[in-house]
């Protein structure tokens, strides 16, 4: 009997162990199933997230960068950019494109510190240099400085420097420049402005110029952050127009345009023009130049023009410019016509602008960004910023840009002011003149043998824009 009892006890213990092991096995099986289910759901959500999450919210990780282009390097290209911000910007786009198609390594361009504006900003102070290098690595190799071996060679030997011929096509770079790079290994371009022609360039070359300009050349984070704040403030208040009012003292002195100035002001401007030897034109017939449409519109003329075009007087008018010459006097009529005049200095705290204040190119970068984002852009004069902003707005879907015909406008303005034309006639004439001058699709002009007289590529990069109307 005792034996039977022990046997039953052992059997019972065995059954209990078996049941415990079975329960543990079921628990682990259940856990594994839950893990598999969780991973499956997570993967599905990740796929959905990749589909619906806007690019704006995705981080720029190494995996999002383009693959690095592998090619046989023919040498190194160093560049000294010349001019103001937007002149240098266009030149940098050309230099990247030239380096790519010559299969050479580009050293991050050096910015002009000797121009009139005396701005000592370097590339990384204005542009996001790391993004510039990485975002183009599938096209061209860009380095911040020469490798040690080439740097030592340049230090021991003389650096071969030259200004490439302006308005050249790619044949010039293949046949003249490439052999020199192969000979000297490192070539230094002393100028970068207008080194590529407007027309007669292969489409793939033109499209790379656009990619550099509109995608790779992002402003440095501090500039972009502050520019976005300006735009946010403006948009929260309603629509806004960016007015690139070229009426700074240096502009008026350089151009020799003195409409509305008194004798004392004319004398002051003339002295300034003669003070700068690199401003070659000294004796200027202001009246003739204005009649030919070669002068910037004055603030008073701009006010009348915008009123004639029936621009809403309550719209915010952002002044994308430096200090206006004799501002208190000359801006009065514009302020009366459009009371919501604003500028960087009135929208931001002084401390926010302090890091940029003594750097004209960085201040110009802020204005460039705001002008791109504006509901309407109006340049009162041609120039590199006006041309590049116009082209950028075309690229972004032909955003409204009022392209003022100054030659016709000054004639109409004079007729209105001397009483030979009433307001209704003046307004009707101004509207009809500018009905098709709002940044619409158009074909870039070609002037055989005179590329400088053609429409500038960066004003109308038609190869990069899908909708172009034939004339």
Short mmCIF file of C-alpha atoms in Angstrom, two decimals:
data_model
loop_
_atom_site.label_atom_id
_atom_site.label_comp_id
_atom_site.label_asym_id
_atom_site.label_seq_id
_atom_site.Cartn_x
_atom_site.Cartn_y
_atom_site.Cartn_z
CA UNK A 1 0.00 0.00 0.00
CA UNK A 2 2.82 2.35 0.84
CA UNK A 3 4.40 1.61 -2.51
CA UNK A 4 1.15 2.44 -4.30
CA UNK A 5 0.87 5.70 -2.37
CA UNK A 6 4.41 6.70 -3.33
CA UNK A 7 3.71 5.81 -6.95
CA UNK A 8 0.58 8.01 -6.99
CA UNK A 9 2.51 10.86 -5.39
CA UNK A 10 5.25 10.62 -8.03
CA UNK A 11 2.66 10.48 -10.81
CA UNK A 12 0.91 13.55 -9.42
CA UNK A 13 4.23 15.48 -9.19
CA UNK A 14 5.07 14.47 -12.77
CA UNK A 15 1.70 15.73 -14.00
CA UNK A 16 2.18 19.05 -12.17
CA UNK A 17 5.67 19.54 -13.69
CA UNK A 18 4.35 18.66 -17.13
CA UNK A 19 1.47 21.13 -16.79
CA UNK A 20 3.88 23.86 -15.57
CA UNK A 21 6.22 23.25 -18.52
CA UNK A 22 3.24 23.28 -20.87
CA UNK A 23 2.07 26.60 -19.44
CA UNK A 24 5.55 28.10 -19.76
CA UNK A 25 5.79 26.87 -23.36
CA UNK A 26 2.40 28.44 -24.18
CA UNK A 27 3.49 31.69 -22.50
CA UNK A 28 6.70 31.85 -24.53
CA UNK A 29 4.81 30.97 -27.70
CA UNK A 30 2.37 33.76 -26.95
CA UNK A 31 5.21 36.21 -26.29
CA UNK A 32 6.90 35.30 -29.58
CA UNK A 33 3.60 35.76 -31.42
CA UNK A 34 3.14 39.21 -29.84
CA UNK A 35 6.68 40.22 -30.82
CA UNK A 36 6.15 39.08 -34.42
CA UNK A 37 2.80 40.89 -34.56
CA UNK A 38 4.34 44.07 -33.12
CA UNK A 39 7.22 44.03 -35.62
CA UNK A 40 4.80 43.46 -38.50
CA UNK A 41 2.64 46.41 -37.44
CA UNK A 42 5.72 48.58 -36.91
CA UNK A 43 7.00 47.79 -40.38
CA UNK A 44 3.62 48.61 -41.90
CA UNK A 45 3.48 51.93 -40.07
CA UNK A 46 7.00 52.75 -41.19
CA UNK A 47 6.03 52.12 -44.79
CA UNK A 48 2.94 54.27 -44.35
CA UNK A 49 5.02 56.97 -42.68
CA UNK A 50 7.45 57.05 -45.59
CA UNK A 51 4.50 57.47 -47.91
CA UNK A 52 2.62 60.24 -46.14
CA UNK A 53 5.28 62.14 -44.15
CA UNK A 54 6.24 65.34 -45.97
CA UNK A 55 9.90 65.76 -46.83
CA UNK A 56 9.92 68.83 -44.60
CA UNK A 57 9.71 66.64 -41.49
CA UNK A 58 12.35 64.12 -42.53
CA UNK A 59 15.87 64.52 -41.26
CA UNK A 60 18.78 64.81 -43.69
CA UNK A 61 20.56 61.61 -42.75
CA UNK A 62 23.45 60.08 -44.63
CA UNK A 63 20.99 57.68 -46.29
CA UNK A 64 19.07 60.58 -47.89
CA UNK A 65 22.18 61.99 -49.56
CA UNK A 66 22.85 61.19 -53.22
CA UNK A 67 25.48 58.53 -53.95
CA UNK A 68 28.96 59.91 -54.46
CA UNK A 69 30.02 60.21 -58.09
CA UNK A 70 33.18 58.25 -58.89
CA UNK A 71 35.31 59.62 -61.70
CA UNK A 72 38.93 60.16 -62.71
CA UNK A 73 39.95 63.55 -61.29
CA UNK A 74 41.67 65.81 -63.83
CA UNK A 75 42.87 68.38 -61.29
CA UNK A 76 41.70 71.13 -58.97
CA UNK A 77 39.88 74.40 -59.57
CA UNK A 78 40.17 77.31 -57.16
CA UNK A 79 37.87 80.32 -57.59
CA UNK A 80 37.83 83.92 -56.36
CA UNK A 81 34.26 85.14 -56.78
CA UNK A 82 33.80 88.81 -57.60
CA UNK A 83 30.98 91.31 -57.11
CA UNK A 84 28.08 91.57 -54.72
CA UNK A 85 26.13 88.68 -53.24
CA UNK A 86 24.00 87.78 -56.25
CA UNK A 87 26.75 88.34 -58.78
CA UNK A 88 28.87 85.90 -56.77
CA UNK A 89 25.94 83.50 -56.40
CA UNK A 90 25.46 83.18 -60.16
CA UNK A 91 29.22 82.83 -60.65
CA UNK A 92 29.40 80.01 -58.10
CA UNK A 93 26.70 78.12 -60.02
CA UNK A 94 28.76 78.46 -63.18
CA UNK A 95 31.93 77.28 -61.43
CA UNK A 96 30.28 74.15 -60.04
CA UNK A 97 28.95 73.32 -63.50
CA UNK A 98 32.30 73.88 -65.19
CA UNK A 99 34.09 71.72 -62.58
CA UNK A 100 31.58 68.91 -63.03
CA UNK A 101 31.94 68.70 -66.82
CA UNK A 102 35.73 69.00 -66.76
CA UNK A 103 35.91 66.24 -64.12
CA UNK A 104 37.92 68.39 -61.73
CA UNK A 105 37.65 68.92 -57.98
CA UNK A 106 36.26 72.30 -56.98
CA UNK A 107 37.56 74.04 -53.87
CA UNK A 108 34.81 75.97 -52.08
CA UNK A 109 34.91 79.42 -53.74
CA UNK A 110 36.43 82.39 -51.96
CA UNK A 111 34.03 85.34 -51.71
CA UNK A 112 34.92 88.89 -52.72
CA UNK A 113 36.10 90.98 -49.77
CA UNK A 114 37.42 93.88 -51.87
CA UNK A 115 34.20 95.18 -53.45
CA UNK A 116 32.57 98.51 -52.62
CA UNK A 117 30.57 96.93 -49.78
CA UNK A 118 33.74 95.79 -47.97
CA UNK A 119 32.00 92.72 -46.56
CA UNK A 120 34.44 90.15 -45.16
CA UNK A 121 31.92 87.30 -45.03
CA UNK A 122 33.18 83.97 -46.30
CA UNK A 123 31.24 81.22 -48.03
CA UNK A 124 30.23 79.48 -44.82
CA UNK A 125 28.97 82.77 -43.35
CA UNK A 126 26.35 83.10 -46.10
CA UNK A 127 25.72 79.60 -47.42
CA UNK A 128 25.31 76.21 -45.77
CA UNK A 129 28.68 74.89 -46.89
CA UNK A 130 28.23 71.29 -45.69
CA UNK A 131 24.88 70.94 -47.45
CA UNK A 132 26.36 72.54 -50.57
CA UNK A 133 29.14 69.92 -50.68
CA UNK A 134 27.05 66.88 -49.79
CA UNK A 135 23.98 67.64 -51.88
CA UNK A 136 26.08 67.85 -55.06
CA UNK A 137 28.36 64.89 -54.42
CA UNK A 138 26.67 62.81 -57.12
CA UNK A 139 27.80 65.42 -59.67
CA UNK A 140 31.08 66.93 -58.54
CA UNK A 141 33.69 66.56 -55.82
CA UNK A 142 33.89 69.73 -53.71
CA UNK A 143 36.43 70.25 -50.93
CA UNK A 144 36.77 73.04 -48.37
CA UNK A 145 40.49 73.34 -49.11
CA UNK A 146 43.20 71.78 -51.25
CA UNK A 147 44.55 68.38 -50.13
CA UNK A 148 47.96 68.64 -48.34
CA UNK A 149 49.99 67.49 -51.33
CA UNK A 150 48.45 70.04 -53.72
CA UNK A 151 48.57 72.78 -51.07
CA UNK A 152 52.29 72.19 -50.59
CA UNK A 153 52.83 72.27 -54.34
CA UNK A 154 51.01 75.61 -54.63
CA UNK A 155 53.07 77.03 -51.74
CA UNK A 156 56.38 75.91 -53.25
CA UNK A 157 55.53 76.82 -56.84
CA UNK A 158 53.57 79.76 -58.23
CA UNK A 159 49.79 79.30 -58.52
CA UNK A 160 48.55 79.49 -62.10
CA UNK A 161 45.83 82.17 -62.07
CA UNK A 162 43.67 83.55 -64.89
CA UNK A 163 40.25 85.09 -65.57
CA UNK A 164 38.33 82.82 -67.95
CA UNK A 165 36.81 84.61 -70.95
CA UNK A 166 33.28 85.79 -70.18
CA UNK A 167 30.18 84.46 -71.96
CA UNK A 168 32.05 81.33 -73.15
CA UNK A 169 30.47 78.04 -74.18
CA UNK A 170 31.60 74.61 -73.01
CA UNK A 171 33.91 74.13 -76.02
CA UNK A 172 36.16 76.87 -74.63
CA UNK A 173 36.42 75.05 -71.30
CA UNK A 174 37.10 71.67 -72.92
CA UNK A 175 39.67 72.97 -75.41
CA UNK A 176 41.40 75.78 -73.49
CA UNK A 177 40.87 75.38 -69.75
CA UNK A 178 41.03 71.58 -69.34
CA UNK A 179 44.53 71.28 -70.91
CA UNK A 180 45.78 73.98 -68.53
CA UNK A 181 44.36 72.17 -65.52
CA UNK A 182 46.05 68.95 -66.66
CA UNK A 183 49.32 70.83 -67.07
CA UNK A 184 49.31 72.77 -63.80
CA UNK A 185 47.08 70.41 -61.74
CA UNK A 186 45.71 73.43 -59.84
CA UNK A 187 44.22 76.41 -61.69
CA UNK A 188 42.87 79.54 -60.01
CA UNK A 189 40.07 81.59 -61.64
CA UNK A 190 40.35 85.22 -60.55
CA UNK A 191 36.78 86.00 -61.65
CA UNK A 192 33.56 84.02 -61.67
CA UNK A 193 30.88 86.39 -62.99
CA UNK A 194 29.28 85.69 -66.39
CA UNK A 195 31.83 83.04 -67.33
CA UNK A 196 29.23 80.86 -69.11
CA UNK A 197 27.09 81.93 -72.06
CA UNK A 198 23.33 82.38 -71.75
CA UNK A 199 22.46 80.32 -74.80
CA UNK A 200 23.98 77.54 -76.91
CA UNK A 201 24.72 75.44 -73.83
CA UNK A 202 23.61 71.75 -73.59
CA UNK A 203 20.42 71.27 -71.58
CA UNK A 204 22.10 69.00 -69.02
CA UNK A 205 24.63 71.77 -68.31
CA UNK A 206 21.88 74.37 -67.95
CA UNK A 207 19.90 72.13 -65.61
CA UNK A 208 22.90 71.64 -63.35
CA UNK A 209 23.28 75.43 -63.11
CA UNK A 210 19.68 75.51 -61.91
CA UNK A 211 20.15 72.68 -59.44
CA UNK A 212 23.07 74.49 -57.84
CA UNK A 213 21.23 77.81 -57.70
CA UNK A 214 17.80 76.70 -56.54
CA UNK A 215 18.64 73.65 -54.44
CA UNK A 216 22.28 73.41 -53.35
CA UNK A 217 22.89 77.05 -52.39
CA UNK A 218 20.89 77.18 -49.18
CA UNK A 219 21.62 80.08 -46.89
CA UNK A 220 23.54 79.42 -43.70
CA UNK A 221 21.27 78.31 -40.81
CA UNK A 222 21.42 81.64 -38.89
CA UNK A 223 20.41 83.60 -42.00
CA UNK A 224 17.68 81.15 -43.00
CA UNK A 225 16.27 81.05 -39.47
CA UNK A 226 15.98 84.83 -39.22
CA UNK A 227 14.63 85.17 -42.77
CA UNK A 228 11.93 82.61 -42.01
CA UNK A 229 10.98 84.60 -38.93
CA UNK A 230 10.55 87.76 -41.03
CA UNK A 231 8.37 85.89 -43.52
CA UNK A 232 6.30 84.33 -40.71
CA UNK A 233 5.65 87.74 -39.14
CA UNK A 234 4.63 89.21 -42.49
CA UNK A 235 2.35 86.32 -43.47
CA UNK A 236 0.60 86.36 -40.12
CA UNK A 237 -0.38 89.96 -40.83
CA UNK A 238 -1.60 89.29 -44.37
CA UNK A 239 -0.33 89.58 -47.99
CA UNK A 240 2.93 91.42 -48.59
CA UNK A 241 4.85 92.86 -51.49
CA UNK A 242 8.63 92.98 -51.59
CA UNK A 243 9.84 96.24 -53.15
CA UNK A 244 13.49 96.15 -54.19
CA UNK A 245 13.91 99.92 -54.07
CA UNK A 246 17.34 100.73 -55.51
CA UNK A 247 17.69 104.20 -54.10
CA UNK A 248 20.67 103.88 -51.80
CA UNK A 249 23.28 106.66 -51.92
CA UNK A 250 25.92 104.55 -53.67
CA UNK A 251 23.41 103.46 -56.32
CA UNK A 252 22.36 107.02 -57.09
CA UNK A 253 25.97 108.26 -57.12
CA UNK A 254 27.13 105.40 -59.34
CA UNK A 255 24.28 105.74 -61.83
CA UNK A 256 24.44 109.53 -61.96
CA UNK A 257 20.65 109.69 -61.80
CA UNK A 258 19.59 112.74 -59.82
CA UNK A 259 15.87 113.16 -60.57
CA UNK A 260 14.28 115.07 -57.69
CA UNK A 261 17.62 115.99 -56.07
CA UNK A 262 18.57 119.56 -55.22
CA UNK A 263 21.91 121.18 -56.13
CA UNK A 264 23.50 120.34 -52.80
CA UNK A 265 22.52 116.66 -53.13
CA UNK A 266 23.71 116.51 -56.75
CA UNK A 267 27.09 117.91 -55.66
CA UNK A 268 27.32 115.36 -52.83
CA UNK A 269 26.52 112.45 -55.17
CA UNK A 270 28.97 113.66 -57.83
CA UNK A 271 31.80 113.87 -55.31
CA UNK A 272 31.07 110.33 -54.20
CA UNK A 273 31.18 109.09 -57.80
CA UNK A 274 34.58 110.71 -58.39
CA UNK A 275 35.90 109.32 -55.10
CA UNK A 276 35.81 105.73 -56.38
CA UNK A 277 38.27 105.25 -59.29
CA UNK A 278 36.80 101.88 -60.29
CA UNK A 279 33.49 103.59 -61.14
CA UNK A 280 34.59 104.36 -64.69
CA UNK A 281 31.70 106.59 -65.83
CA UNK A 282 32.11 110.06 -64.30
CA UNK A 283 30.38 112.62 -66.52
CA UNK A 284 26.75 111.52 -66.82
CA UNK A 285 23.79 113.20 -68.49
CA UNK A 286 21.13 112.37 -65.91
CA UNK A 287 18.16 113.55 -67.98
CA UNK A 288 19.15 111.53 -71.04
CA UNK A 289 19.90 108.46 -68.98
CA UNK A 290 16.49 108.70 -67.30
CA UNK A 291 14.72 109.21 -70.65
CA UNK A 292 16.42 106.07 -71.95
CA UNK A 293 15.01 104.10 -69.00
CA UNK A 294 18.44 103.54 -67.47
CA UNK A 295 17.79 105.11 -64.07
CA UNK A 296 16.22 103.50 -61.02
CA UNK A 297 12.76 104.84 -60.31
CA UNK A 298 12.68 107.33 -57.46
CA UNK A 299 10.52 106.50 -54.43
CA UNK A 300 8.04 109.15 -55.62
CA UNK A 301 7.86 107.64 -59.13
CA UNK A 302 7.49 104.17 -57.64
CA UNK A 303 4.56 105.31 -55.47
CA UNK A 304 2.71 106.76 -58.48
CA UNK A 305 3.38 103.64 -60.55
CA UNK A 306 2.10 101.24 -57.89
CA UNK A 307 -0.98 103.39 -57.32
CA UNK A 308 -1.67 103.44 -61.08
CA UNK A 309 -1.49 99.63 -61.10
CA UNK A 310 -4.22 99.56 -58.41
CA UNK A 311 -2.05 97.81 -55.84
CA UNK A 312 -4.05 97.59 -52.60
CA UNK A 313 -2.90 100.52 -50.44
CA UNK A 314 -3.28 98.36 -47.33
CA UNK A 315 -0.85 95.68 -48.52
CA UNK A 316 2.37 95.37 -46.53
CA UNK A 317 5.28 96.77 -48.54
CA UNK A 318 8.57 95.24 -47.44
CA UNK A 319 11.50 97.44 -48.47
CA UNK A 320 14.19 95.03 -49.67
CA UNK A 321 17.06 97.50 -49.75
CA UNK A 322 19.71 99.26 -47.73
CA UNK A 323 19.40 102.79 -46.37
CA UNK A 324 17.37 104.93 -48.77
CA UNK A 325 19.08 108.19 -49.74
CA UNK A 326 17.49 111.14 -47.93
CA UNK A 327 14.93 108.68 -46.64
CA UNK A 328 12.76 111.00 -44.57
CA UNK A 329 12.14 113.33 -47.51
CA UNK A 330 12.11 110.88 -50.41
CA UNK A 331 9.98 108.17 -48.80
CA UNK A 332 7.14 110.48 -47.69
CA UNK A 333 4.98 110.03 -50.78
CA UNK A 334 5.47 106.26 -50.78
CA UNK A 335 4.53 106.11 -47.10
CA UNK A 336 1.41 108.18 -47.78
CA UNK A 337 0.35 105.94 -50.66
CA UNK A 338 1.14 102.70 -48.81
CA UNK A 339 1.05 103.26 -45.04
CA UNK A 340 2.09 99.69 -44.20
CA UNK A 341 5.75 100.14 -45.13
CA UNK A 342 8.02 97.72 -43.27
CA UNK A 343 11.64 96.61 -43.35
CA UNK A 344 13.94 94.27 -41.44
CA UNK A 345 14.73 96.91 -38.88
CA UNK A 346 11.05 97.51 -37.99
CA UNK A 347 10.06 93.84 -37.86
CA UNK A 348 12.91 92.57 -35.68
CA UNK A 349 14.57 93.49 -32.43
CA UNK A 350 17.91 95.31 -32.89
CA UNK A 351 19.69 92.45 -31.12
CA UNK A 352 18.42 89.99 -33.73
CA UNK A 353 19.99 91.96 -36.58
CA UNK A 354 23.20 92.85 -34.78
CA UNK A 355 25.16 89.75 -35.96
CA UNK A 356 24.38 90.65 -39.60
CA UNK A 357 24.35 94.45 -39.50
CA UNK A 358 27.94 95.10 -40.61
CA UNK A 359 27.81 92.44 -43.32
CA UNK A 360 26.00 93.81 -46.36
CA UNK A 361 25.95 90.46 -48.17
CA UNK A 362 24.32 88.73 -45.22
CA UNK A 363 21.73 91.52 -44.99
CA UNK A 364 21.14 91.15 -48.74
CA UNK A 365 20.64 87.40 -48.23
CA UNK A 366 17.80 88.14 -45.78
CA UNK A 367 16.14 90.41 -48.37
CA UNK A 368 16.63 87.79 -51.09
CA UNK A 369 14.87 85.11 -49.04
CA UNK A 370 11.94 87.41 -48.14
CA UNK A 371 11.61 88.53 -51.76
CA UNK A 372 11.36 84.94 -52.96
CA UNK A 373 8.55 84.29 -50.48
CA UNK A 374 6.57 87.50 -51.13
CA UNK A 375 3.16 87.57 -52.80
CA UNK A 376 4.43 90.19 -55.27
CA UNK A 377 7.98 91.20 -56.11
CA UNK A 378 8.70 94.62 -57.62
CA UNK A 379 12.23 95.76 -58.54
CA UNK A 380 12.55 99.49 -59.22
CA UNK A 381 15.75 98.88 -61.20
CA UNK A 382 17.58 96.06 -62.91
CA UNK A 383 20.58 94.45 -61.25
CA UNK A 384 21.84 91.09 -60.11
CA UNK A 385 19.42 90.71 -57.19
CA UNK A 386 16.42 91.76 -59.29
CA UNK A 387 17.45 89.37 -62.07
CA UNK A 388 18.12 86.39 -59.82
CA UNK A 389 14.97 86.86 -57.75
CA UNK A 390 12.92 87.14 -60.95
CA UNK A 391 14.44 83.90 -62.25
CA UNK A 392 13.98 82.12 -58.91
CA UNK A 393 10.31 83.13 -58.82
CA UNK A 394 9.87 81.86 -62.39
CA UNK A 395 11.40 78.56 -61.33
CA UNK A 396 8.98 78.34 -58.38
CA UNK A 397 5.94 78.50 -60.66
CA UNK A 398 5.97 82.00 -62.15
CA UNK A 399 5.17 83.82 -58.92
CA UNK A 400 3.95 87.36 -59.63
CA UNK A 401 6.80 89.72 -60.42
CA UNK A 402 6.05 93.24 -61.70
CA UNK A 403 8.71 94.05 -64.29
CA UNK A 404 8.53 97.80 -64.68
CA UNK A 405 9.23 99.31 -68.11
CA UNK A 406 11.16 102.38 -66.98
CA UNK A 407 11.59 103.87 -70.48
CA UNK A 408 7.82 104.06 -71.03
CA UNK A 409 7.08 104.86 -67.39
CA UNK A 410 9.20 108.02 -67.21
CA UNK A 411 7.47 109.35 -70.30
CA UNK A 412 4.04 108.66 -68.79
CA UNK A 413 5.09 110.05 -65.41
CA UNK A 414 6.30 113.29 -66.98
CA UNK A 415 3.07 113.68 -68.93
CA UNK A 416 1.01 113.17 -65.79
CA UNK A 417 3.13 115.55 -63.71
CA UNK A 418 3.08 118.36 -66.32
CA UNK A 419 -0.70 118.05 -66.70
CA UNK A 420 -0.91 116.74 -70.28
CA UNK A 421 -2.43 113.48 -69.02
CA UNK A 422 -5.01 113.06 -66.26
CA UNK A 423 -4.93 110.34 -63.60
CA UNK A 424 -7.34 107.97 -65.37
CA UNK A 425 -5.37 108.20 -68.62
CA UNK A 426 -2.11 107.72 -66.74
CA UNK A 427 -3.42 104.69 -64.81
CA UNK A 428 -4.89 103.08 -67.94
CA UNK A 429 -1.62 103.53 -69.84
CA UNK A 430 0.49 102.11 -67.00
CA UNK A 431 -1.79 99.06 -66.72
CA UNK A 432 -1.78 98.35 -70.45
CA UNK A 433 2.02 98.69 -70.57
CA UNK A 434 2.47 96.11 -67.81
CA UNK A 435 -0.37 93.69 -68.59
CA UNK A 436 2.12 91.04 -69.76
CA UNK A 437 5.05 92.05 -67.56
CA UNK A 438 4.26 89.96 -64.48
CA UNK A 439 6.85 87.19 -64.76
CA UNK A 440 4.89 85.08 -67.24
CA UNK A 441 6.52 82.22 -69.20
CA UNK A 442 8.60 83.57 -72.09
CA UNK A 443 11.49 82.50 -74.30
CA UNK A 444 14.93 83.87 -73.48
CA UNK A 445 16.22 86.27 -76.13
CA UNK A 446 19.20 85.44 -78.35
CA UNK A 447 21.46 88.09 -79.89
CA UNK A 448 24.03 86.32 -82.13
CA UNK A 449 27.54 87.53 -81.41
CA UNK A 450 26.43 89.72 -78.49
CA UNK A 451 25.64 87.43 -75.54
CA UNK A 452 25.83 90.29 -73.04
CA UNK A 453 22.78 91.88 -74.69
CA UNK A 454 20.69 88.72 -74.40
CA UNK A 455 18.29 87.95 -71.55
CA UNK A 456 20.39 86.70 -68.65
CA UNK A 457 20.18 82.94 -68.10
CA UNK A 458 19.47 83.29 -64.37
CA UNK A 459 16.62 85.73 -65.10
CA UNK A 460 14.86 83.19 -67.29
CA UNK A 461 16.28 79.66 -66.92
CA UNK A 462 13.81 78.27 -69.44
CA UNK A 463 15.56 74.90 -69.83
CA UNK A 464 14.70 74.21 -66.17
CA UNK A 465 11.06 75.31 -66.45
CA UNK A 466 8.41 73.11 -68.03
CA UNK A 467 5.91 75.74 -69.22
CA UNK A 468 7.34 78.18 -71.74
CA UNK A 469 5.15 80.00 -74.25
CA UNK A 470 6.65 80.55 -77.67
CA UNK A 471 6.44 84.19 -78.82
#
